[in-house]
mmCIF file of C-alpha atoms in Angstrom:
data_model
loop_
_atom_site.group_PDB
_atom_site.id
_atom_site.type_symbol
_atom_site.label_atom_id
_atom_site.label_comp_id
_atom_site.label_asym_id
_atom_site.label_seq_id
_atom_site.Cartn_x
_atom_site.Cartn_y
_atom_site.Cartn_z
ATOM 1 C CA MET I 1 29.921 25.787 -9.052
ATOM 2 C CA LYS I 2 28.310 24.376 -12.184
ATOM 3 C CA PRO I 3 24.520 24.774 -12.367
ATOM 4 C CA ILE I 4 22.396 21.627 -12.332
ATOM 5 C CA SER I 5 21.163 20.690 -15.789
ATOM 6 C CA LYS I 6 17.476 20.771 -16.713
ATOM 7 C CA GLU I 7 17.637 17.063 -17.586
ATOM 8 C CA TYR I 8 18.915 16.128 -14.136
ATOM 9 C CA LEU I 9 16.284 18.254 -12.427
ATOM 10 C CA LEU I 10 13.543 16.701 -14.546
ATOM 11 C CA LEU I 11 14.652 13.161 -13.679
ATOM 12 C CA PHE I 12 15.217 13.969 -10.010
ATOM 13 C CA ASN I 13 11.760 15.492 -9.653
ATOM 14 C CA ALA I 14 10.126 12.589 -11.494
ATOM 15 C CA LEU I 15 11.873 10.072 -9.233
ATOM 16 C CA THR I 16 10.938 12.035 -6.121
ATOM 17 C CA ASP I 17 7.295 12.221 -7.228
ATOM 18 C CA ALA I 18 7.240 8.480 -8.019
ATOM 19 C CA GLU I 19 8.766 7.636 -4.644
ATOM 20 C CA THR I 20 6.168 9.753 -2.844
ATOM 21 C CA THR I 21 3.348 8.128 -4.814
ATOM 22 C CA LEU I 22 4.657 4.623 -4.113
ATOM 23 C CA GLN I 23 4.920 5.375 -0.394
ATOM 24 C CA ARG I 24 1.322 6.643 -0.341
ATOM 25 C CA LEU I 25 0.121 3.558 -2.228
ATOM 26 C CA ARG I 26 2.005 1.286 0.182
ATOM 27 C CA GLU I 27 0.297 2.960 3.124
ATOM 28 C CA GLU I 28 -3.123 2.626 1.445
ATOM 29 C CA LEU I 29 -2.542 -1.059 0.721
ATOM 30 C CA MET I 30 -1.444 -1.723 4.283
ATOM 31 C CA ALA I 31 -4.555 0.028 5.606
ATOM 32 C CA ALA I 32 -6.763 -2.031 3.291
ATOM 33 C CA GLN I 33 -5.052 -5.224 4.431
ATOM 34 C CA GLN I 34 -5.607 -4.303 8.079
ATOM 35 C CA GLN I 35 -9.279 -3.541 7.404
ATOM 36 C CA ALA I 36 -9.716 -6.850 5.578
ATOM 37 C CA GLU I 37 -8.098 -8.711 8.469
ATOM 38 C CA SER I 38 -10.387 -6.966 10.956
ATOM 39 C CA LEU I 39 -13.460 -7.835 8.903
ATOM 40 C CA PHE I 40 -12.310 -11.441 8.661
ATOM 41 C CA LEU I 41 -11.800 -11.696 12.415
ATOM 42 C CA GLU I 42 -15.222 -10.134 13.119
ATOM 43 C CA GLU I 43 -17.064 -12.781 11.091
ATOM 44 C CA GLU I 44 -18.939 -15.492 12.878
ATOM 45 C CA PRO I 45 -17.427 -18.892 12.250
ATOM 46 C CA PRO I 46 -19.624 -21.023 10.004
ATOM 47 C CA HIS I 47 -21.685 -23.600 11.868
ATOM 48 C CA ALA I 48 -20.276 -27.031 11.200
ATOM 49 C CA GLU I 49 -22.918 -29.494 10.186
ATOM 50 C CA GLN I 50 -22.696 -32.568 12.310
ATOM 51 C CA ASP I 51 -22.978 -35.839 10.481
ATOM 52 C CA ILE I 52 -24.724 -38.389 12.615
ATOM 53 C CA ALA I 53 -24.242 -41.872 11.255
#
């Protein structure tokens, strides 16, 4: 069996690291979106000014 080249290992590890980082960032962004949605839903609706003509 032919050994795996250093170049292939370098690229494979870089891709694996990038994929792991992207997955973590995706999870962080989803958590931030969920927190923003919760904050939005907790807000009191603005009081509508009634125009009396």
